[in-house]
Short mmCIF file of C-alpha atoms and ligand atoms in Angstrom, two decimals:
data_model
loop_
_atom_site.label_atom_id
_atom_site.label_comp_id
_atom_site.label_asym_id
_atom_site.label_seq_id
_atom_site.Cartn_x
_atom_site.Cartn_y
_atom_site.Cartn_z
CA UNK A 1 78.01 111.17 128.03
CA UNK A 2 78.95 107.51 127.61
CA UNK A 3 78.76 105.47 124.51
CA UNK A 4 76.37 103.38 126.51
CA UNK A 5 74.27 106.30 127.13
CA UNK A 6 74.02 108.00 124.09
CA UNK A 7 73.60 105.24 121.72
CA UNK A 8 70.48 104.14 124.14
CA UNK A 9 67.98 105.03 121.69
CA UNK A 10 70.11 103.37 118.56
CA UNK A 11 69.29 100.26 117.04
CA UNK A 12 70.33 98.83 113.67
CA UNK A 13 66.85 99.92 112.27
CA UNK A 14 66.33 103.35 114.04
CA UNK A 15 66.92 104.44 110.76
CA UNK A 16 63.89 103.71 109.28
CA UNK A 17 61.69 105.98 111.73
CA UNK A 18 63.89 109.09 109.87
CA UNK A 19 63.48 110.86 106.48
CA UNK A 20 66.00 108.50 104.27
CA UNK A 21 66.54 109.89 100.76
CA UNK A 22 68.29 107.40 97.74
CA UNK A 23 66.19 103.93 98.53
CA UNK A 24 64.88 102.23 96.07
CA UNK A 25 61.00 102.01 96.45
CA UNK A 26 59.90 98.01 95.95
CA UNK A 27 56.60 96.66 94.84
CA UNK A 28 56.51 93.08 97.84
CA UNK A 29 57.66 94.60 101.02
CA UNK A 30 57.13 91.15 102.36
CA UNK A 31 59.69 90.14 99.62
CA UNK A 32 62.35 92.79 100.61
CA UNK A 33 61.98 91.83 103.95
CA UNK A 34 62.58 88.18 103.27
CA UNK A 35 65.94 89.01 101.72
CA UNK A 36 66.59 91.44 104.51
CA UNK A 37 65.92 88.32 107.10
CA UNK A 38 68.49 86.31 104.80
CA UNK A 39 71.15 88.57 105.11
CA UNK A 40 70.71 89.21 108.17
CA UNK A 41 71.54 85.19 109.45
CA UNK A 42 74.49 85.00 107.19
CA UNK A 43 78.03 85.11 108.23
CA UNK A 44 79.59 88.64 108.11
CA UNK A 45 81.69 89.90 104.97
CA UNK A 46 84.56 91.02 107.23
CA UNK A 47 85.34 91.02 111.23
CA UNK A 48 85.69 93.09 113.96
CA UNK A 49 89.49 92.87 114.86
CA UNK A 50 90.01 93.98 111.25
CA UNK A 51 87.85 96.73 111.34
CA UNK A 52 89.56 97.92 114.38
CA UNK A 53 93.07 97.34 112.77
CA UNK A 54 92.18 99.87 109.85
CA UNK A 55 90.17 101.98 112.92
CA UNK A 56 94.07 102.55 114.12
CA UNK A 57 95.42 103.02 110.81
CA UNK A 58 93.42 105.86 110.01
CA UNK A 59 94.41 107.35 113.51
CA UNK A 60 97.42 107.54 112.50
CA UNK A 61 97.06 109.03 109.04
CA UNK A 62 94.92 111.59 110.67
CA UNK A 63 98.34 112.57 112.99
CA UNK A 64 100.44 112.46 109.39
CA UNK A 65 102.03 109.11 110.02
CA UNK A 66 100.60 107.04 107.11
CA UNK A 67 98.50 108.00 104.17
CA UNK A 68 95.34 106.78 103.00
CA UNK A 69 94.83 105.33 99.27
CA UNK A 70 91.29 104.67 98.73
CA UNK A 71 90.16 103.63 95.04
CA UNK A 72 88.58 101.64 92.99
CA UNK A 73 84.80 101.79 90.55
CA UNK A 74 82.62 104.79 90.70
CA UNK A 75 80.06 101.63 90.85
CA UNK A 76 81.39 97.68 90.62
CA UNK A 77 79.08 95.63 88.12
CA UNK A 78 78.01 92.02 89.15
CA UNK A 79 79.71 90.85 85.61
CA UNK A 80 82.94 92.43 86.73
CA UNK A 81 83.11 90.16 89.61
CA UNK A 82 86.05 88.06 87.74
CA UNK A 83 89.40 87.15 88.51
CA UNK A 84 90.54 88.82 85.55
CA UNK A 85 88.93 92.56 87.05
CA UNK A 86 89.46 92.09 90.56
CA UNK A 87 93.42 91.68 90.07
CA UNK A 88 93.61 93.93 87.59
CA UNK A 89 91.95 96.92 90.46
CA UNK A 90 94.59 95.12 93.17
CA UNK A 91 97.60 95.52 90.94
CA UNK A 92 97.07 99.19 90.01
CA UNK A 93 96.12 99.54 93.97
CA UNK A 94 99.26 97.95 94.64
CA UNK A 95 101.44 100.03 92.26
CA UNK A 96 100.30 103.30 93.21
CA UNK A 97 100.79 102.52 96.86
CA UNK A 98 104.83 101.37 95.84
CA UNK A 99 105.20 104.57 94.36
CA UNK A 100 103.38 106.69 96.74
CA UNK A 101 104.86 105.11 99.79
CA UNK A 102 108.34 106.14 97.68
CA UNK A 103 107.35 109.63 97.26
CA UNK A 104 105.72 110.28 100.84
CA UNK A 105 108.10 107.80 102.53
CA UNK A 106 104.86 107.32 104.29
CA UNK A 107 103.56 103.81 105.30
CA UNK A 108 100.46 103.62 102.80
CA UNK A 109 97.45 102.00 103.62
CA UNK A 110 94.96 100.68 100.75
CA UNK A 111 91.45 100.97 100.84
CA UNK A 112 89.62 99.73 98.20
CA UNK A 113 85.99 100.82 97.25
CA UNK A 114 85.45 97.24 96.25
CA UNK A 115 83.20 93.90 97.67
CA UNK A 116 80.25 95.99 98.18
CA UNK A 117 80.15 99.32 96.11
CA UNK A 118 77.12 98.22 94.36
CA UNK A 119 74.20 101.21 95.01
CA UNK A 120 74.72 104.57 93.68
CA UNK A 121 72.40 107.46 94.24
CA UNK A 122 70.36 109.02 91.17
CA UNK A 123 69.30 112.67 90.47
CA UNK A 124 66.07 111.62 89.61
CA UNK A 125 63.88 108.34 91.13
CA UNK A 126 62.88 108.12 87.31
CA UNK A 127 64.14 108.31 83.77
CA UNK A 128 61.44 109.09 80.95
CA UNK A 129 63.22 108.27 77.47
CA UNK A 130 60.65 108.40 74.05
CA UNK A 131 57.76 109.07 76.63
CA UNK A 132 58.10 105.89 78.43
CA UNK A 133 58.91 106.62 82.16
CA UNK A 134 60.51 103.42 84.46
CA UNK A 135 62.26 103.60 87.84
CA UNK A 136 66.01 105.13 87.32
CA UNK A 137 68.89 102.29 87.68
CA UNK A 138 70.74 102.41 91.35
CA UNK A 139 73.14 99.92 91.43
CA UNK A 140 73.39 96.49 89.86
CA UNK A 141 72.11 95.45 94.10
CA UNK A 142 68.85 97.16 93.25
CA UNK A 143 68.09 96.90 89.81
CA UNK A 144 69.35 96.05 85.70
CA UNK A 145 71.14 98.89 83.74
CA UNK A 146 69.03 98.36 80.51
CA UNK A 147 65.93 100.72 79.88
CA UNK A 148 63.10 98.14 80.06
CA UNK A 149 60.52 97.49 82.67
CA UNK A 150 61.53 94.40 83.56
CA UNK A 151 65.27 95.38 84.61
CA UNK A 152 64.82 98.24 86.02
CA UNK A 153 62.22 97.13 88.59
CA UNK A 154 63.77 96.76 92.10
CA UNK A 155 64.40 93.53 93.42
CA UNK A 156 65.16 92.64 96.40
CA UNK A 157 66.84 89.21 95.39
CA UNK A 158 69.46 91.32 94.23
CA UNK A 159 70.54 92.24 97.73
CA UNK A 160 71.59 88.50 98.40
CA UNK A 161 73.38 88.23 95.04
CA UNK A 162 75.52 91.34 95.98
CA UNK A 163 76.33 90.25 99.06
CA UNK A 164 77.58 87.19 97.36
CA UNK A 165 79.25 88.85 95.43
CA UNK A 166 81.23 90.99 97.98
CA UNK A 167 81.87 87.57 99.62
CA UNK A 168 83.26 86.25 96.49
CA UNK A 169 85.74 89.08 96.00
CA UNK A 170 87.02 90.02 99.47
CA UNK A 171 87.42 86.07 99.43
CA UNK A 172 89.66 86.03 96.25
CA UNK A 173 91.19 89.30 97.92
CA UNK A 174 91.91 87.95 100.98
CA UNK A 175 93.93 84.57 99.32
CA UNK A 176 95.81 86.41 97.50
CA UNK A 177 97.26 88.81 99.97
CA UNK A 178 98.04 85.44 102.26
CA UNK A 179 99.45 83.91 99.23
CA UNK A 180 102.16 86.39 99.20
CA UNK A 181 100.68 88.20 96.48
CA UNK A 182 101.12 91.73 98.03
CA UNK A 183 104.46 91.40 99.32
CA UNK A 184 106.79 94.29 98.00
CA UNK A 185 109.76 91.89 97.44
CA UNK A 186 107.83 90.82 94.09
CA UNK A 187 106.32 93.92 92.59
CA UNK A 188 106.92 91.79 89.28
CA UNK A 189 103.45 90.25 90.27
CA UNK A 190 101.46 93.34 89.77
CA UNK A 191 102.44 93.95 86.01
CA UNK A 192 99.71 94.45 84.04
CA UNK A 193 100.05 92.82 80.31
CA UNK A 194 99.40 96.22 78.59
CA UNK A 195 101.96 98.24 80.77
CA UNK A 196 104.71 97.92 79.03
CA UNK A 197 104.04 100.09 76.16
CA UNK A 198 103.11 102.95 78.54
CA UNK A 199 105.24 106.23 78.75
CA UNK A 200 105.15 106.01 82.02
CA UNK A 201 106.46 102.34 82.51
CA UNK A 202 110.24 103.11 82.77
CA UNK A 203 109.36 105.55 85.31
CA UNK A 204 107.57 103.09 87.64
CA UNK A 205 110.18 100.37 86.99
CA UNK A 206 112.76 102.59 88.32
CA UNK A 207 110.68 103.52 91.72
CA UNK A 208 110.33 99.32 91.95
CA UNK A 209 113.41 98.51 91.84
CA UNK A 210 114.81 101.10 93.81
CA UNK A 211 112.20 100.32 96.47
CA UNK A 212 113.34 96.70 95.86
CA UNK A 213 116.92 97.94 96.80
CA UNK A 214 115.95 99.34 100.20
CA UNK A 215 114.59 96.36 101.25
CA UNK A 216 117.63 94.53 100.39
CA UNK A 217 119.82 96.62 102.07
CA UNK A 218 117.81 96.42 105.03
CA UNK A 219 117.63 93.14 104.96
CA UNK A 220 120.99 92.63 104.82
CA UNK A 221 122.24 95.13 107.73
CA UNK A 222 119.98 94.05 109.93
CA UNK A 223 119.26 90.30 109.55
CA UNK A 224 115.37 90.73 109.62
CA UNK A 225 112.90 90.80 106.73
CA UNK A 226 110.32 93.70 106.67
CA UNK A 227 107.43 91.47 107.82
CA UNK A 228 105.13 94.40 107.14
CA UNK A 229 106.38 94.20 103.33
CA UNK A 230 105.63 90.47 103.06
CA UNK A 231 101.89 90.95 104.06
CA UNK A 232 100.34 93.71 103.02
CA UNK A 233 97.26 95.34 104.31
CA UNK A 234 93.94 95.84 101.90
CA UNK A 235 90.87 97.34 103.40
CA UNK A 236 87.22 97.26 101.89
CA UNK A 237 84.66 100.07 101.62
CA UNK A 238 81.96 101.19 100.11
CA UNK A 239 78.78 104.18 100.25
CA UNK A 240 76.58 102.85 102.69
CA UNK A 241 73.61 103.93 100.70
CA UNK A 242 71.43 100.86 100.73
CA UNK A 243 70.24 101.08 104.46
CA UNK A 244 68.28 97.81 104.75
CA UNK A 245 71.92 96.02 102.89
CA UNK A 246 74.06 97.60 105.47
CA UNK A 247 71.30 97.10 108.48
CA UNK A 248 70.98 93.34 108.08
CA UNK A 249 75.02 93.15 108.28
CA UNK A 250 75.22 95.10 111.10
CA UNK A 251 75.93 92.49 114.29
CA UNK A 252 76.19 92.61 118.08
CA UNK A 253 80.10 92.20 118.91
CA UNK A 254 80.09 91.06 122.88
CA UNK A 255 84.11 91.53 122.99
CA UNK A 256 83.61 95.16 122.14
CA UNK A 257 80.05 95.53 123.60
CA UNK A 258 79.04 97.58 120.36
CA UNK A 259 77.59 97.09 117.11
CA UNK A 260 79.42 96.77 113.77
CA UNK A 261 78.84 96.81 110.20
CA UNK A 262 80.09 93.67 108.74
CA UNK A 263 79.47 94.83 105.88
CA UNK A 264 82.77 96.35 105.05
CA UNK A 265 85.58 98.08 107.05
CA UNK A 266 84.74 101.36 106.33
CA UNK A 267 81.54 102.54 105.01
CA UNK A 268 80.73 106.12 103.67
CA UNK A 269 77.79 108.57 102.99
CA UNK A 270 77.80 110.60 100.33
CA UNK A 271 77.09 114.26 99.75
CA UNK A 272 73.34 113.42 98.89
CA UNK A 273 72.36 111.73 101.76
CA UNK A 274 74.40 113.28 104.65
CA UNK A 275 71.60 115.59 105.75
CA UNK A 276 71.50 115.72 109.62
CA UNK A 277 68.43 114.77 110.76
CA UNK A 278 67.90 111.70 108.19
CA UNK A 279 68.39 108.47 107.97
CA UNK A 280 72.24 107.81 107.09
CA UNK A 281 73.44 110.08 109.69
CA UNK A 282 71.01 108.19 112.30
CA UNK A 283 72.38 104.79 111.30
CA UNK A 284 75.88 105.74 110.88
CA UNK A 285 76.32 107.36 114.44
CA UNK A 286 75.90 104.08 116.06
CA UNK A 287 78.19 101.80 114.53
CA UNK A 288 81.61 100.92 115.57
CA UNK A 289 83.49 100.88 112.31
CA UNK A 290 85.48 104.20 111.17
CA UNK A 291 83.31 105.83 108.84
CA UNK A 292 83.28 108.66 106.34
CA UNK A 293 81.34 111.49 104.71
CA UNK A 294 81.70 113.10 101.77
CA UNK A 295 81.64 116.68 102.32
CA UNK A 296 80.71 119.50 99.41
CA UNK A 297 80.97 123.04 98.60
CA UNK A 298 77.49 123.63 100.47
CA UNK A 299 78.73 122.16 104.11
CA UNK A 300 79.15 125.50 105.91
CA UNK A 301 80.41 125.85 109.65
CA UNK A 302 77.38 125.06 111.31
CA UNK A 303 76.46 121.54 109.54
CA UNK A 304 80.23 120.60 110.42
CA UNK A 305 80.45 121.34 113.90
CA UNK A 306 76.95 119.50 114.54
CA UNK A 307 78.09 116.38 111.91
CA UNK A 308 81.37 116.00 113.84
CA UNK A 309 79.35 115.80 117.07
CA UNK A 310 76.93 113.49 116.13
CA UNK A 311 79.61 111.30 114.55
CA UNK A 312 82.22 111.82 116.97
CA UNK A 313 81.18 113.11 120.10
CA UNK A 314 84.27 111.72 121.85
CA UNK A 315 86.49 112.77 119.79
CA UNK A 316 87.84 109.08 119.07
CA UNK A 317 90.86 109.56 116.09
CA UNK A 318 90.21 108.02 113.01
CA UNK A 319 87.03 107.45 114.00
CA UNK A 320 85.75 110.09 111.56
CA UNK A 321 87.22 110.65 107.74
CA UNK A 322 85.96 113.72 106.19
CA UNK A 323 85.82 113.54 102.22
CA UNK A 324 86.53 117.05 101.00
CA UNK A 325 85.54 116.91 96.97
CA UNK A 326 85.26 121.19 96.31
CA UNK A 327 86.52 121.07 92.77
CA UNK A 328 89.51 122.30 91.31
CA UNK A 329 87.86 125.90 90.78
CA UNK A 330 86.56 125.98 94.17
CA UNK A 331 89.25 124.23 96.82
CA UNK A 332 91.29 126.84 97.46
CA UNK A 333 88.83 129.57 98.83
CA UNK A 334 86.29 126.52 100.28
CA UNK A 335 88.69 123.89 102.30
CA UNK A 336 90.32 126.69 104.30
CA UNK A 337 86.92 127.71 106.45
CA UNK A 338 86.21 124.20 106.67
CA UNK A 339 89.72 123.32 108.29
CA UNK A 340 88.70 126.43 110.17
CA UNK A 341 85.39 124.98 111.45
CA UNK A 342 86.20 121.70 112.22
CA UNK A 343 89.26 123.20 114.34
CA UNK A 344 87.19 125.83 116.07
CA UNK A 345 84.26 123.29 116.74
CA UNK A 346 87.47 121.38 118.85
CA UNK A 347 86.48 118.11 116.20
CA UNK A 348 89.62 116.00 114.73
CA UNK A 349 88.99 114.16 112.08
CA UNK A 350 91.16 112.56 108.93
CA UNK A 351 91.06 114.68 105.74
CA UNK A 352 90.86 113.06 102.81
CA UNK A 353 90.57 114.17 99.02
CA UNK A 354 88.27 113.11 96.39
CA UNK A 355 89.77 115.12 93.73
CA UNK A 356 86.99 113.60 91.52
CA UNK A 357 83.14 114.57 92.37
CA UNK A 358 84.04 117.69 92.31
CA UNK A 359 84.96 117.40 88.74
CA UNK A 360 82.82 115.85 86.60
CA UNK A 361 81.73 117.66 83.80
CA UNK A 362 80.19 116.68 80.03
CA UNK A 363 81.63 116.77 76.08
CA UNK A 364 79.73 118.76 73.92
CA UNK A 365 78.21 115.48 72.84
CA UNK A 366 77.11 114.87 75.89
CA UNK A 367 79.67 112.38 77.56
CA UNK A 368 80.27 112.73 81.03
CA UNK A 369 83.95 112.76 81.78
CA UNK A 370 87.03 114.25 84.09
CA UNK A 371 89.87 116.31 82.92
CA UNK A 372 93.05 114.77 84.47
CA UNK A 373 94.39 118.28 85.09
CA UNK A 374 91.76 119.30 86.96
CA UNK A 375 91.99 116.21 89.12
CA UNK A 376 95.35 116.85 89.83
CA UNK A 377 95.35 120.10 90.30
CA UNK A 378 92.56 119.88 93.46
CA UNK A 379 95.22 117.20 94.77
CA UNK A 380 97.85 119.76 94.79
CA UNK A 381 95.33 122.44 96.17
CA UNK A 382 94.53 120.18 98.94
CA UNK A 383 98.52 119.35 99.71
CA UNK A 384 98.71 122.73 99.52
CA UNK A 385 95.92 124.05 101.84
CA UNK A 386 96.49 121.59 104.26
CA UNK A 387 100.00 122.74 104.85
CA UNK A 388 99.36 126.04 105.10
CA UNK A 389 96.82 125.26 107.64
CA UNK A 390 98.93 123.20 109.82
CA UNK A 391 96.38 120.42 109.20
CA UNK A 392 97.01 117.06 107.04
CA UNK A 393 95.88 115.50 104.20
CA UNK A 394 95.85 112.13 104.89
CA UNK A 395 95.00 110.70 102.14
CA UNK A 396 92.99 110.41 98.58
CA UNK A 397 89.28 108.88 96.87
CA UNK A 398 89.92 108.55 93.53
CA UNK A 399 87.88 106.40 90.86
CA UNK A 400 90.10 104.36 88.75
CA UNK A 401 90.69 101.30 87.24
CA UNK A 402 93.32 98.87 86.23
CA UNK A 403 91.99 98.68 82.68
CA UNK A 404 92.67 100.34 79.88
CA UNK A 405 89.32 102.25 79.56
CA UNK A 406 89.48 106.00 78.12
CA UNK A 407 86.83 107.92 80.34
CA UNK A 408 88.80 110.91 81.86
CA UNK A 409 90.57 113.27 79.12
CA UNK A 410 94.43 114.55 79.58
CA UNK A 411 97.27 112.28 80.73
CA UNK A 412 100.59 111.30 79.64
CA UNK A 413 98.80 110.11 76.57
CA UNK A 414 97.16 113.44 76.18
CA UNK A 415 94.03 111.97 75.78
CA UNK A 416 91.12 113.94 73.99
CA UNK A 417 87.15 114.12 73.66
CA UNK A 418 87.61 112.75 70.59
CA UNK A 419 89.24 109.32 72.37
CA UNK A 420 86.73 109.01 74.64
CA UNK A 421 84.74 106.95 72.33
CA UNK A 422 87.25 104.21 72.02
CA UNK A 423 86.85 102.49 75.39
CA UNK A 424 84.17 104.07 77.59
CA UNK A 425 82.77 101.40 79.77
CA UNK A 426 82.09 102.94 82.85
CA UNK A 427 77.86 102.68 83.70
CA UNK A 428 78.01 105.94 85.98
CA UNK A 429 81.19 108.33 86.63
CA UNK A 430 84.50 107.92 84.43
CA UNK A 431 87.20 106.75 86.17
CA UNK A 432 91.46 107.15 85.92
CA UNK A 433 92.66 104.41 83.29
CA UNK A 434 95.75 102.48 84.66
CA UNK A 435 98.27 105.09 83.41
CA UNK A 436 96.52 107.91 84.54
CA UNK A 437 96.23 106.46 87.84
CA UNK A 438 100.11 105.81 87.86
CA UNK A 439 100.85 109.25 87.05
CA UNK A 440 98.46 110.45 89.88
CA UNK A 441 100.63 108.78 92.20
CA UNK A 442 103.73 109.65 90.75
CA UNK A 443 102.80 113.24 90.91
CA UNK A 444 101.40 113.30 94.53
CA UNK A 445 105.03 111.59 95.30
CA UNK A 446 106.79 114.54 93.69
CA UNK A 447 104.62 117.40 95.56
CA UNK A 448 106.55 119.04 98.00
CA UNK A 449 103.76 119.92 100.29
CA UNK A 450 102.74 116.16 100.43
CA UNK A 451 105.97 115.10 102.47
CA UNK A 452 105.81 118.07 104.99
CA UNK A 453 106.18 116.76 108.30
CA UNK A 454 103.28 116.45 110.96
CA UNK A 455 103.38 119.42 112.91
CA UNK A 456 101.56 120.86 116.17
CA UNK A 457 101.80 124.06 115.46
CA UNK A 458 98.39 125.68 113.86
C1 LIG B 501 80.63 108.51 94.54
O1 LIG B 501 81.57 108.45 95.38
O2 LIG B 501 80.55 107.76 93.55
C2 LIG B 501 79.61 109.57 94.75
C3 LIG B 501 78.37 109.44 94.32
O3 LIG B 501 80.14 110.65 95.37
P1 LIG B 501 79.45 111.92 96.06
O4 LIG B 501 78.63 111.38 97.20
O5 LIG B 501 80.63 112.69 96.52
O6 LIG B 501 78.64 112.63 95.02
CO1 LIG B 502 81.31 108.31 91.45
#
């Protein structure tokens, strides 16, 4: 069937006539569709040529050409919307793709979940806490962290304020890529003050500068600069989980003939709202952008083969990312039958690891956190798997941060339970500190598996 065809019956809000779990319930529909009306006649956060740029990056990372590094806050806060924090999560962005793209000797393309990851699904629609019960916090685009009634009521205000906020970021993002910013000649730029006293600061200084020396040498012998060094690419993303955010961004695009959220490049759904026959899958099948779902331990053979063919019926590479985030325990014996299923079902799509959802776990007092071994270890599963498979991993979701927060345990620092206390800031999931993240990348560099060459053979 042809796009036209199939996406007949699609519109931006055909959404809304399906089951959608994760939205906030507001008190003035009329008020929530005021904001939605807003949004709507605003200009978009991003464009269409860009979204089909990273569209044909992630083709090629699903044939093993280039490797996907997608990162950034479990959830972004409105306060963190500074200069300070938004080139802090660029520079550690920036060094792990150096020192990746010196391991893999892969071109390395950076997605950030950033300018727009503001809604995060809840377990529960409420939180009771000394018998009073108010609506659970989703995001700082829905409601206010703090356990009163006023904050946590959903407002639909907030919707324009993140929005402006995403503008506000990608904007800063966007000048200081053009500025030169990104370009590999000056990794100097990315140093973060507190990175020198890191163990693993020598270590990166050494993959800089001899990264610095190829280019040179290059340079020299052939009389060019690496234009691709000079400018580097930086994508946006985010879970599409707010469906009346993501709906009043998504516009018409007559050179393409087909709708786009504008938004952000590439949107995701997550594990919780990727049932079939709801809402996120509805709205997700019809736009243009490449798009993502996280996949968990529970999606069997069946639910693949009919997600793939919703999402993808034609097949279109790197139209489709699949998340894989199985847990260190549970990769080895889960991602093989879902390679399996995916192949059998004749869908391609781009494999990516979140080595971190699958993870999380709590201290015996009660803080949630991530043991950095266990992250790393599902990386090295999935390298590993992969391989054996004949498939690729193309790339990995991780939540970090260029701050020096303590929220996962482990590390070069060794970090315990006991230093979790000292700088826990995250408001939802704990995320890799700077030097954790660094090592991350400097281990994924040194896997073997992770610089096999693309093959055809199954
Ligand atoms: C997340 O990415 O923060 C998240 C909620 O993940 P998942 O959908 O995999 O649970
Ligand atoms: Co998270």
């Amino acid at each position: 069937m042809s796009t036209e065809n199939r996406l007949k019956d699609w519109t931006p809000t055909s959404w809304q006539q399906k089951t959608t779990l994760q939205q906030p319930t507001y008190r003035d529909p009329a008020a929530l569709e005021r904001s939605v009306l807003e949004l709507s006649r605003l200009p978009p956060i991003v464009v269409s040529w860009e979204v089909d740029a990273l569209h044909r990056h992630l083709a090629k990372a699903q044939q093993g050409e280039s490797f996907i590094l997608q990162g950034g806050n479990c959830a972004e806060s409105f306060d963190d919307c500074t200069s300070e924090r938004v080139v802090e999560q660029l520079k550690i962005l920036l060094q792990m793709s150096l020192v990746l793209a010196h391991g893999l000797k892969k071109r390395i393309i950076r997605v950030g979940r950033i300018a727009g990851q503001y809604a995060k699904p809840r377990s529960a629609d409420m939180e009771t806490k000394d018998g009073v019960t108010l609506p659970s916090y989703r995001g700082d685009i829905v409601n206010r962290a703090p356990f009163d009634a006023a904050a946590r009521e959903p407002d639909p205000s907030l919707l324009l304020r993140g929005y402006e906020r995403a503008a506000l970021t990608l904007n800063f993002v966007r000048s200081l890529v053009e500025g030169g910013f990104t370009d590999l000649h000056h990794p100097e730029y990315w140093d973060l003050d507190f990175m020198r006293h890191s163990p693993k600061y020598e270590e990166y200084k050494r993959i800089a500068s001899s990264v610095g020396d190829a280019l040179t040498f290059f340079e020299s012998i052939t009389g060019r600069t690496v234009a691709d060094a000079e400018q580097t690419n930086f994508y946006a993303s985010h879970e599409g989980l707010h469906l009346h955010y993501e709906q009043a961004q998504t516009r018409f695009i007559a050179r393409t003939q087909r709708w786009y959220n504008l938004s952000t490049h590439m949107p995701w759904i997550g594990v919780r709202t990727a049932a079939l026959e709801h809402g996120h899958v509805e709205y997700f099948r019809g736009i243009a952008n490449p798009i993502a779902v996280k996949v968990g331990p529970s999606a069997d053979a069946a639910y693949l083969a009919e997600l793939t063919r919703i999402l993808n019926p034609e097949r279109i590479p790197g139209r489709l990312t699949l998340l894989h985030r199985l847990g260190a325990k549970d990769i080895e014996s889960k991602l093989p039958p879902m390679i399996e299923a995916v192949r059998a079902s004749g869908a391609e799509v781009l494999w990516i690891c979140d080595p971190m959802h699958g993870n999380t776990e709590s201290t015996a007092t009660g803080v949630k956190t991530r043991r950095f071994e266990n992250i790393l270890s599902e990386i090295e599963s999935a390298f590993k798997v992969h391989a054996e498979m004949g498939s690729h991993l193309g790339g990995v979701h991780l939540e970090l941060t260029g701050d020096n927060v303590t929220e996962c345990t482990g590390g070069a620092r060794g970090l315990s339970d006991h230093d979790l206390a000292r700088a826990y800031r995250s408001t939802v999931d704990p995320r890799l500190n700077y030097e954790q993240a660094l090592e991350v990348a400097m281990r994924i560099g040194r896997l073997s598996g992770a610089r096999s060459l693309p093959t055809d053979s199954p």
